PDB file of C-alpha atoms in Angstrom:
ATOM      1  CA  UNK A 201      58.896 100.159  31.952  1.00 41.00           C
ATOM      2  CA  UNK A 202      60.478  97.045  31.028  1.00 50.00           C
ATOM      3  CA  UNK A 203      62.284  98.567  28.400  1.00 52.00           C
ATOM      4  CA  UNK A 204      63.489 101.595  30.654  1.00 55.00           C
ATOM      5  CA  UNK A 205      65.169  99.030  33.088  1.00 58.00           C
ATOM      6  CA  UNK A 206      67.254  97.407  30.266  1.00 60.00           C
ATOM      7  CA  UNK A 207      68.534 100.499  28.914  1.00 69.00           C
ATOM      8  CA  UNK A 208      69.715 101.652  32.749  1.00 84.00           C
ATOM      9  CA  UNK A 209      70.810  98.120  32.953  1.00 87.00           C
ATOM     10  CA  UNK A 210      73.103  98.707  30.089  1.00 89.00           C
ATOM     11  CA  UNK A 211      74.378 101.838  31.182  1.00 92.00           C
ATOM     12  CA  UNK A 212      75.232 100.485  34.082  1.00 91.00           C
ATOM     13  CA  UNK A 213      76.990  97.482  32.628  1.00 93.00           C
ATOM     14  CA  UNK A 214      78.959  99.777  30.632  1.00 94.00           C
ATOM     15  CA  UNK A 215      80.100 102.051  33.164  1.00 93.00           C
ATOM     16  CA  UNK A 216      81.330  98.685  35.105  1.00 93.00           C
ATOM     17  CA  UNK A 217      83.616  98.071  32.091  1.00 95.00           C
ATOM     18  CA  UNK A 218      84.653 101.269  31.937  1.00 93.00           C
ATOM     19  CA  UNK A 219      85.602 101.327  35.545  1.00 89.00           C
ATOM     20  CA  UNK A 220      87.334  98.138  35.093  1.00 90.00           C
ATOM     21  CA  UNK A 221      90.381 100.627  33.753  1.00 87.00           C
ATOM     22  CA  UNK A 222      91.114 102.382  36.524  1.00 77.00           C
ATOM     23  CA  UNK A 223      92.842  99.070  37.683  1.00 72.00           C
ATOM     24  CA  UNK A 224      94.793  98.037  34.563  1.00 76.00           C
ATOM     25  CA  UNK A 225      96.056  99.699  31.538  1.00 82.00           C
ATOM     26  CA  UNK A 226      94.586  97.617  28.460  1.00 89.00           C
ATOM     27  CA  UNK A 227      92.711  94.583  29.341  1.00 93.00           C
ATOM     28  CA  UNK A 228      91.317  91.515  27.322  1.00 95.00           C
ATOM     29  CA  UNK A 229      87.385  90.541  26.218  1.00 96.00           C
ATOM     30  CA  UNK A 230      87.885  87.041  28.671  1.00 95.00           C
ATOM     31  CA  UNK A 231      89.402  90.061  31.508  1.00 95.00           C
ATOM     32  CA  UNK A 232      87.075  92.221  31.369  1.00 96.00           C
ATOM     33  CA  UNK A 233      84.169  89.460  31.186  1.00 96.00           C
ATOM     34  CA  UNK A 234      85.484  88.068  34.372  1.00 95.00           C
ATOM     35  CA  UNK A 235      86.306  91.393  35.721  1.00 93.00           C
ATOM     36  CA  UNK A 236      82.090  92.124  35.513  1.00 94.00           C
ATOM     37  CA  UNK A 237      80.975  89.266  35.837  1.00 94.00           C
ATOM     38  CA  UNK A 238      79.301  88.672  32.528  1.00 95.00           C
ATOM     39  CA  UNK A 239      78.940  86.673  29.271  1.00 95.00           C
ATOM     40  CA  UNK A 240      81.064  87.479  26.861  1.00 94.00           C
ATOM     41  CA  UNK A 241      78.858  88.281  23.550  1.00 95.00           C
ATOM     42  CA  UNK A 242      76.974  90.579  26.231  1.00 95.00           C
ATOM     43  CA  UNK A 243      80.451  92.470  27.203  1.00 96.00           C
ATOM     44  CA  UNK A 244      81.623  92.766  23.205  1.00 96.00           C
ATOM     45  CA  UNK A 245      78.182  94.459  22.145  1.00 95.00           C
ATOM     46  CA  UNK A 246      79.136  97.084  24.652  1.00 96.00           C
ATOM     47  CA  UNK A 247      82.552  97.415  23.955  1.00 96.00           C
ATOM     48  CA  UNK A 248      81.547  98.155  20.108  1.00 95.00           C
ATOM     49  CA  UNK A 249      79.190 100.501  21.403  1.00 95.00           C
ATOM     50  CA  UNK A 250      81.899 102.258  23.523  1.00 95.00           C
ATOM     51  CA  UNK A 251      84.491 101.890  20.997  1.00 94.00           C
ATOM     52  CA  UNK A 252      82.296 103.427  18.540  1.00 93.00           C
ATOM     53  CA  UNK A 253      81.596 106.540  21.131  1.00 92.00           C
ATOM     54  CA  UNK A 254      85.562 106.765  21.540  1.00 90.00           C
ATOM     55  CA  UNK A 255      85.567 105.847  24.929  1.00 92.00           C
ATOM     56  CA  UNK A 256      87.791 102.517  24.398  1.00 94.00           C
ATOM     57  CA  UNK A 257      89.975 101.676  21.753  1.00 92.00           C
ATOM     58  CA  UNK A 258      90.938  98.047  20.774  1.00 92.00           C
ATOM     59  CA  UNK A 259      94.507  97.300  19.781  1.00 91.00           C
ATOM     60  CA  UNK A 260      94.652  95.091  16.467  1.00 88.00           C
ATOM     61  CA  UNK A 261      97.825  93.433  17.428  1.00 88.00           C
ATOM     62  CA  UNK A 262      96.946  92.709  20.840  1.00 93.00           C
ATOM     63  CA  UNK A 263      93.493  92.433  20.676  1.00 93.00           C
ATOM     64  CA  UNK A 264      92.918  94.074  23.911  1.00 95.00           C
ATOM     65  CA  UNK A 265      91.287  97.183  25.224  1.00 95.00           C
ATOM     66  CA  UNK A 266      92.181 100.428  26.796  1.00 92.00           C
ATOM     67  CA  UNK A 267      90.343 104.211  27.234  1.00 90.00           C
ATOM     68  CA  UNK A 268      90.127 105.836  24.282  1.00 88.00           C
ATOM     69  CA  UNK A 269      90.719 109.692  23.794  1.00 79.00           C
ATOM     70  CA  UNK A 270      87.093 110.644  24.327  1.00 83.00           C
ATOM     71  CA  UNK A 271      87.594 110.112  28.502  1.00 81.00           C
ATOM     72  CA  UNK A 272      90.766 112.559  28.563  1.00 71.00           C
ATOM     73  CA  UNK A 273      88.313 115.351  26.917  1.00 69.00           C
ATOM     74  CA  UNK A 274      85.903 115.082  29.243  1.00 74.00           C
ATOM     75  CA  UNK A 275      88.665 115.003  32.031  1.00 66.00           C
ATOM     76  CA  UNK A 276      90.332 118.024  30.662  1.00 60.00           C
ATOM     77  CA  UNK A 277      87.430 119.807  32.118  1.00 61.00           C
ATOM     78  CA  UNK A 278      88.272 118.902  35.498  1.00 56.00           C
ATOM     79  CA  UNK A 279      91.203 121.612  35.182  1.00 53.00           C
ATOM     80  CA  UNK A 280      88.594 124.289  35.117  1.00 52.00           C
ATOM     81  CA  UNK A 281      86.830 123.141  37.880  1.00 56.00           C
ATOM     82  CA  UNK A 282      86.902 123.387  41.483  1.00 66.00           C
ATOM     83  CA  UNK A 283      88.423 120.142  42.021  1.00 77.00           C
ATOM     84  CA  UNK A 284      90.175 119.493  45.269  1.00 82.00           C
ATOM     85  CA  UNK A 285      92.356 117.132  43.664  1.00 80.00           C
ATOM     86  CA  UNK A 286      94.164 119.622  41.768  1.00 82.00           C
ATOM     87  CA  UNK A 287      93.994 122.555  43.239  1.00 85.00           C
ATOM     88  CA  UNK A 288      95.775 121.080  46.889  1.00 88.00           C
ATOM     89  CA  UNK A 289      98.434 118.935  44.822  1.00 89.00           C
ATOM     90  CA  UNK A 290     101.006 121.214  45.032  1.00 90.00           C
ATOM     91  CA  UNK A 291     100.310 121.385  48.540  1.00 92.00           C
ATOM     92  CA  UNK A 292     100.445 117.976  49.105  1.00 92.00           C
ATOM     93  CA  UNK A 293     103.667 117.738  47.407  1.00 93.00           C
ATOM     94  CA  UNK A 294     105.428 120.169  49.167  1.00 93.00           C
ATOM     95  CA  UNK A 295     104.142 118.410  52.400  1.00 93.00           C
ATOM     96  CA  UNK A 296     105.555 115.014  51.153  1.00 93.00           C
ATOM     97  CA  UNK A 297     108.709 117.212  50.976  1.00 93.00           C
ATOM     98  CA  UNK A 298     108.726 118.515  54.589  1.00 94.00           C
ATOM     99  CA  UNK A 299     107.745 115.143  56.218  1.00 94.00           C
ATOM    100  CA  UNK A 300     109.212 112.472  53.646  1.00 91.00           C
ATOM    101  CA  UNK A 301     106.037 110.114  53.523  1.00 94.00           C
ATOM    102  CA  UNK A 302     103.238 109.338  51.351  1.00 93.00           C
ATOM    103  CA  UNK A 303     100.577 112.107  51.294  1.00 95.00           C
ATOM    104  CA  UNK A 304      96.584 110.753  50.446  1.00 95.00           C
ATOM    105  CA  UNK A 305      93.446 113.068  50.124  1.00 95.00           C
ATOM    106  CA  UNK A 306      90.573 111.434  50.460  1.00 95.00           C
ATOM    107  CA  UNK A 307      86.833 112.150  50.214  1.00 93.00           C
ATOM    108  CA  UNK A 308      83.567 110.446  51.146  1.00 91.00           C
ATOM    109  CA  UNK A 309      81.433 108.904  48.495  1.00 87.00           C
ATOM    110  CA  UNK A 310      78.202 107.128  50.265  1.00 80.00           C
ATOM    111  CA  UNK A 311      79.397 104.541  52.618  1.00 81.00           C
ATOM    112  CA  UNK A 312      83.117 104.193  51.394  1.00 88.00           C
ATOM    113  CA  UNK A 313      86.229 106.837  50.857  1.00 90.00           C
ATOM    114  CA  UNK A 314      88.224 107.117  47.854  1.00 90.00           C
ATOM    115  CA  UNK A 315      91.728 108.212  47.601  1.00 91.00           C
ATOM    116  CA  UNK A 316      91.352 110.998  45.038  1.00 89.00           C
ATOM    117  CA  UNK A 317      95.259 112.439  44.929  1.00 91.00           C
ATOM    118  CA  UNK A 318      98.394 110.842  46.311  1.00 91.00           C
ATOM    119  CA  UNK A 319     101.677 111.889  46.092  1.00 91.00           C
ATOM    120  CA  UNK A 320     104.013 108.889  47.063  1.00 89.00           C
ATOM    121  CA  UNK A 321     106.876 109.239  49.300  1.00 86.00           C
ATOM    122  CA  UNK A 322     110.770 109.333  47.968  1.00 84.00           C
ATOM    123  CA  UNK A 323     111.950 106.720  50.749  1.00 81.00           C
ATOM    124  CA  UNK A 324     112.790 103.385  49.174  1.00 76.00           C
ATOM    125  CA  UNK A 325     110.535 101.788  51.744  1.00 72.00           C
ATOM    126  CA  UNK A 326     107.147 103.856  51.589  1.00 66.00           C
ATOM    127  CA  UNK A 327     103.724 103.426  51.525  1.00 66.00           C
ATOM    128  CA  UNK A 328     102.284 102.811  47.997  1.00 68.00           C
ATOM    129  CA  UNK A 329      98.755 104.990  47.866  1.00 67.00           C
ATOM    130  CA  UNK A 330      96.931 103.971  44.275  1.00 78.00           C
ATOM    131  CA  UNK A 331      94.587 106.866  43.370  1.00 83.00           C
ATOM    132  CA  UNK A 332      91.079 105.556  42.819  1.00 84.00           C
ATOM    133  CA  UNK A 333      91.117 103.084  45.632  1.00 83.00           C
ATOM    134  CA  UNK A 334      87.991 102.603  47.293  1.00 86.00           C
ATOM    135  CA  UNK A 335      88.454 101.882  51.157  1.00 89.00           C
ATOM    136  CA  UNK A 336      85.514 101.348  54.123  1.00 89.00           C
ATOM    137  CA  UNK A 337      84.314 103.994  56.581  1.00 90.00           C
ATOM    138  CA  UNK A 338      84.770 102.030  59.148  1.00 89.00           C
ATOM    139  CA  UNK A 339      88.366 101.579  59.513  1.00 90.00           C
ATOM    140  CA  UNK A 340      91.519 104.293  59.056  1.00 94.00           C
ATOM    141  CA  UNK A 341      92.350 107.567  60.174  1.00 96.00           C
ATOM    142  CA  UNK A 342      90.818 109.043  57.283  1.00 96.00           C
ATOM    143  CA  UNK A 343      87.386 106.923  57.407  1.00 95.00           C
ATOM    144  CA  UNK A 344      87.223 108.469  60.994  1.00 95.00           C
ATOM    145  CA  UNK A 345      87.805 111.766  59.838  1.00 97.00           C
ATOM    146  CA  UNK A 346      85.505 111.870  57.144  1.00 96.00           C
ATOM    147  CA  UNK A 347      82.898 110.247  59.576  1.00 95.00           C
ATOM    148  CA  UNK A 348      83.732 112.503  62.497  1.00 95.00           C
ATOM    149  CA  UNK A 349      83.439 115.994  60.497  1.00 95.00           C
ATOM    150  CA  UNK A 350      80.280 114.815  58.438  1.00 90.00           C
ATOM    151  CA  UNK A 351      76.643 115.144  59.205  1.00 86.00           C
ATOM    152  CA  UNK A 352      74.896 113.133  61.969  1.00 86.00           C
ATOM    153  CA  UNK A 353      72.354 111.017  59.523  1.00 85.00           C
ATOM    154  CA  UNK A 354      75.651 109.824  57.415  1.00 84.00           C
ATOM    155  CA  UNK A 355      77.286 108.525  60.996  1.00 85.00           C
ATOM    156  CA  UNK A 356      73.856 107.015  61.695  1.00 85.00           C
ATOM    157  CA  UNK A 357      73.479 105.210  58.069  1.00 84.00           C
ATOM    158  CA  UNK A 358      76.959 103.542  58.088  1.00 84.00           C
ATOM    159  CA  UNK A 359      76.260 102.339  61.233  1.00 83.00           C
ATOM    160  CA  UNK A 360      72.944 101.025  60.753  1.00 84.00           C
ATOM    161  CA  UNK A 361      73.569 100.045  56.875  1.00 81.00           C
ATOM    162  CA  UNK A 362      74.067  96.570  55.719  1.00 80.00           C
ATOM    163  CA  UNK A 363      78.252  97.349  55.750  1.00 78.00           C
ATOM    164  CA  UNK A 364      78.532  97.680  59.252  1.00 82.00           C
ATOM    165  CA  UNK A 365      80.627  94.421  60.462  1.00 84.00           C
ATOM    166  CA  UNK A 366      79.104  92.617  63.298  1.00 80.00           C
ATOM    167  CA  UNK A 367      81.592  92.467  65.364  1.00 81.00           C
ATOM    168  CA  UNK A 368      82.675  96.066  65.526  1.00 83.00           C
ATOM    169  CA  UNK A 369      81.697  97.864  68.305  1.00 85.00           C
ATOM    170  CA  UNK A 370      79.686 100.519  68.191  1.00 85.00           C
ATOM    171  CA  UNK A 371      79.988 102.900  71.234  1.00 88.00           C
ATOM    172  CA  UNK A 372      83.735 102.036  70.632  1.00 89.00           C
ATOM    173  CA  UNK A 373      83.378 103.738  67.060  1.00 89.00           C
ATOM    174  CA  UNK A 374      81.771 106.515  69.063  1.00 90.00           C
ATOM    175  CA  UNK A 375      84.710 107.429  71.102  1.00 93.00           C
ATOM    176  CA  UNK A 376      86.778 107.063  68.098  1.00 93.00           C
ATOM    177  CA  UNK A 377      84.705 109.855  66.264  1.00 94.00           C
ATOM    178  CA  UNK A 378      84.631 112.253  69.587  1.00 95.00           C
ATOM    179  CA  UNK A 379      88.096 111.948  69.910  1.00 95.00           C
ATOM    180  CA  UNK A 380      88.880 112.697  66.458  1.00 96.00           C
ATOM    181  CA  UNK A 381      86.576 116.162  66.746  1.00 95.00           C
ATOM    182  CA  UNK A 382      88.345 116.883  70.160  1.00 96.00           C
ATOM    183  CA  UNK A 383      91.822 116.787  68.668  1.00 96.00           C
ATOM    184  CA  UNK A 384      91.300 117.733  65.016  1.00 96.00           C
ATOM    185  CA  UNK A 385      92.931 114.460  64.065  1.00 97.00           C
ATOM    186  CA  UNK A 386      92.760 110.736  63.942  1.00 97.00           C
ATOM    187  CA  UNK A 387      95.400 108.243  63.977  1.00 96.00           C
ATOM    188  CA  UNK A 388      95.380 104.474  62.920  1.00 94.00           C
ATOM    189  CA  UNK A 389      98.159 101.343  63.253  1.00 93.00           C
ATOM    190  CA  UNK A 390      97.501  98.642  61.817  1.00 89.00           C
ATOM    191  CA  UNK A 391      94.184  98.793  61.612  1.00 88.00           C
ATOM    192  CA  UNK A 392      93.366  98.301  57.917  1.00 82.00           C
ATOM    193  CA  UNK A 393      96.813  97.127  56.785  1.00 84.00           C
ATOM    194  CA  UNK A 394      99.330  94.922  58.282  1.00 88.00           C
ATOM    195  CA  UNK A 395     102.658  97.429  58.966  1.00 90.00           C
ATOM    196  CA  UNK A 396     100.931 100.730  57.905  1.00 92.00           C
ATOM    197  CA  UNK A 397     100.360 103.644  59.821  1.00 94.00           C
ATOM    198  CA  UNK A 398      98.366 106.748  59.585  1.00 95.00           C
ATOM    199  CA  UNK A 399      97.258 110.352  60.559  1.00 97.00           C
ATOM    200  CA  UNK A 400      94.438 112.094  58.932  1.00 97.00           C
ATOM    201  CA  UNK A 401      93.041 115.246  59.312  1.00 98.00           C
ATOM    202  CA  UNK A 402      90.131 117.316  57.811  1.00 97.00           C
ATOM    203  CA  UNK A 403      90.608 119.859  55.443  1.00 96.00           C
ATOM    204  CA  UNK A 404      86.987 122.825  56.141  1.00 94.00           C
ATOM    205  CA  UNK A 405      86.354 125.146  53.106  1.00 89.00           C
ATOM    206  CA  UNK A 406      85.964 128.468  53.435  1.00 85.00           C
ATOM    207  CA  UNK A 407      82.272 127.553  54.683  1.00 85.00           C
ATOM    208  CA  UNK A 408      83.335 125.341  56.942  1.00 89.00           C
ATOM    209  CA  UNK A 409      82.074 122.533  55.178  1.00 90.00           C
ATOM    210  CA  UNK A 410      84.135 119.244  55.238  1.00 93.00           C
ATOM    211  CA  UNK A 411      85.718 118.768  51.510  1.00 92.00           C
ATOM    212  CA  UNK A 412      88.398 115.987  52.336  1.00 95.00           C
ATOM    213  CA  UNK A 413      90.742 114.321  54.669  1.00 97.00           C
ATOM    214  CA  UNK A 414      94.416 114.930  54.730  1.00 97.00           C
ATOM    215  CA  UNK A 415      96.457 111.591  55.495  1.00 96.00           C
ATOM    216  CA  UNK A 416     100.236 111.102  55.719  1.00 96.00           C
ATOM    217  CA  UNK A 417     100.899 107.597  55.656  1.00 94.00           C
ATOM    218  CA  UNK A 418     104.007 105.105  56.061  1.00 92.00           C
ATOM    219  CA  UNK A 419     105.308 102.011  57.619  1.00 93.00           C
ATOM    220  CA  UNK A 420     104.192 101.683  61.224  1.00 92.00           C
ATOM    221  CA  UNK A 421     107.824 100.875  62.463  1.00 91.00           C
ATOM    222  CA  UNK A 422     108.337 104.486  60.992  1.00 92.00           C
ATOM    223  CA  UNK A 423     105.070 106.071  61.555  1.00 93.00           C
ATOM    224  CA  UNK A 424     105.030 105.861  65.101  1.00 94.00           C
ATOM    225  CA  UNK A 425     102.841 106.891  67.321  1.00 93.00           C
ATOM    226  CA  UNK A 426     105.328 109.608  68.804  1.00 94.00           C
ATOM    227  CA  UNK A 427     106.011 110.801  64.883  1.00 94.00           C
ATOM    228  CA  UNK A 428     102.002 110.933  64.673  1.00 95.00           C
ATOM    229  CA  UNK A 429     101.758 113.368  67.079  1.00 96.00           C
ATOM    230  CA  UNK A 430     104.794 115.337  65.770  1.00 95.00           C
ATOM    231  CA  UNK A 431     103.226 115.314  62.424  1.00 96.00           C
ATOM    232  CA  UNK A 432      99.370 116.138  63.499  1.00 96.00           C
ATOM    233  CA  UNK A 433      99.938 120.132  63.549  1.00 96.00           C
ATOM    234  CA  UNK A 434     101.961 120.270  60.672  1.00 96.00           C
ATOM    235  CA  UNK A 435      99.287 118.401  59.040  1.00 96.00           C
ATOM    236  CA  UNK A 436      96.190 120.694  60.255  1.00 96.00           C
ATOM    237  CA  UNK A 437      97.991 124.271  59.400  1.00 95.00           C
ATOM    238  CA  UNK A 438      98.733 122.560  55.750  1.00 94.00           C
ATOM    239  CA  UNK A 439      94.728 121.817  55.759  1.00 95.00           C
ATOM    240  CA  UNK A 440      93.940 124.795  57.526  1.00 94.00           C
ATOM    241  CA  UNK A 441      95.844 126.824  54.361  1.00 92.00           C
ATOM    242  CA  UNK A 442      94.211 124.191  52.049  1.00 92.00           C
ATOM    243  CA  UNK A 443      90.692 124.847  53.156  1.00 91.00           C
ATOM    244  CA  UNK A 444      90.941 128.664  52.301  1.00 88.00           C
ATOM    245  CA  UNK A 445      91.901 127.866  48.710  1.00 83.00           C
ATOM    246  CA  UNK A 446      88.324 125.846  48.029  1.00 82.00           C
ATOM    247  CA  UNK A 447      84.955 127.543  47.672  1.00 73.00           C
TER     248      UNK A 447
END
């Protein structure tokens, strides 16, 4: 049993490392020691072993890591898939077209959402939306989207789990959520972010089944409120179309 804990201990180690890349490019031993918070003999045996898998390469020069070519094969495979992600970015970038902001689709992963296409705005002051970002549930137009349009038992476990700040009230989060099933969208200012704004809508499958939210995003003194509500049906016929292209 003992010996069944350290290997998933090392697996999950190595996946930490591995994830430290979706941050930075290449990165050093002493970075990516820091980045995990462990020793660094412990974080060079699993860099050999993940070198020696292809999964990182080391530069000679540099001495510094980055993903080797083994991760793009297994991504390739993603283009045969059913993946949201791909299939709705040319949507999304015609939508950044017809409303000249930053686009995000996000989906739910346990108690946090993650940004897994973005398509950034062409205005010299937009917002910047890094794919990969993890985000809470409790906060955004998207988090209340994703929380709105989901099963009751995954509202109830945010709430109740250890995540749940203190000081937000509940029934308040509530009314958020009801709102955001009565109008088919939720809005945000502010709320995460200091001068960012955001709509966020869900995007159904052909089951009916929440894949994703839909978000446009951009400064608040941009995004207003009144701009919100101009861009709220434009967003849900774009996830409306969206929805009927995913299984």
């Amino acid at each position: 049993m003992e010996d069944g804990k350290l290997t998933v201990r090392a697996v999950e180690r190595a996946l930490d490392i591995l994830l430290c890349f979706t941050e930075a490019e290449d990165l050093s031993l002493t970075e990516i020691a820091a980045r995990v918070s462990l020793h660094k003999s412990t974080v060079h045996r699993l860099l050999a072993s993940l070198e020696g898998k292809g999964f990182v390469l080391r530069d000679p020069a540099s001495d510094k890591y980055r993903l080797g070519f083994r991760i793009w094969e297994l991504s390739a495979n993603l283009n045969h898939s059913d993946d949201p992600a791909l299939i709705l970015l040319p949507d999304m970038e015609r939508l950044r077209d017809q409303l000249d902001e930053t686009i995000s689709l996000y989906v739910r992963d346990r108690m946090e959402r993650v940004r897994v296409q973005a398509v950034q705005s062409n205005q010299a002051i937009r917002r910047v939306a890094p794919i990969g970002a993890r985000l809470p549930l409790y906060v955004g137009a998207s988090s209340k989207i994703l929380v709105a349009f989901a099963e009751p038992e995954v509202q109830e476990a945010l709430m109740e789990g250890p995540g749940w700040p203190s000081g937000l009230n509940r029934s308040a989060f509530l009314q958020k959520l009801a709102e955001a099933r009565a109008l088919g969208f939720a809005t945000s200012v502010e709320e995460r972010e200091p001068g960012a704004a955001a709509v966020a809508v869900p995007i159904l499958n052909r089951a009916h089944r929440l894949v994703a939210a839909l978000a446009v995003s951009g400064p608040s003194n941009r995004l207003t409120l009144e701009k919100m509500m101009e861009h709220a049906p434009v967003l849900m016929e774009a996830a409306r179309r969206m929805g009927k292209m995913i299984k």
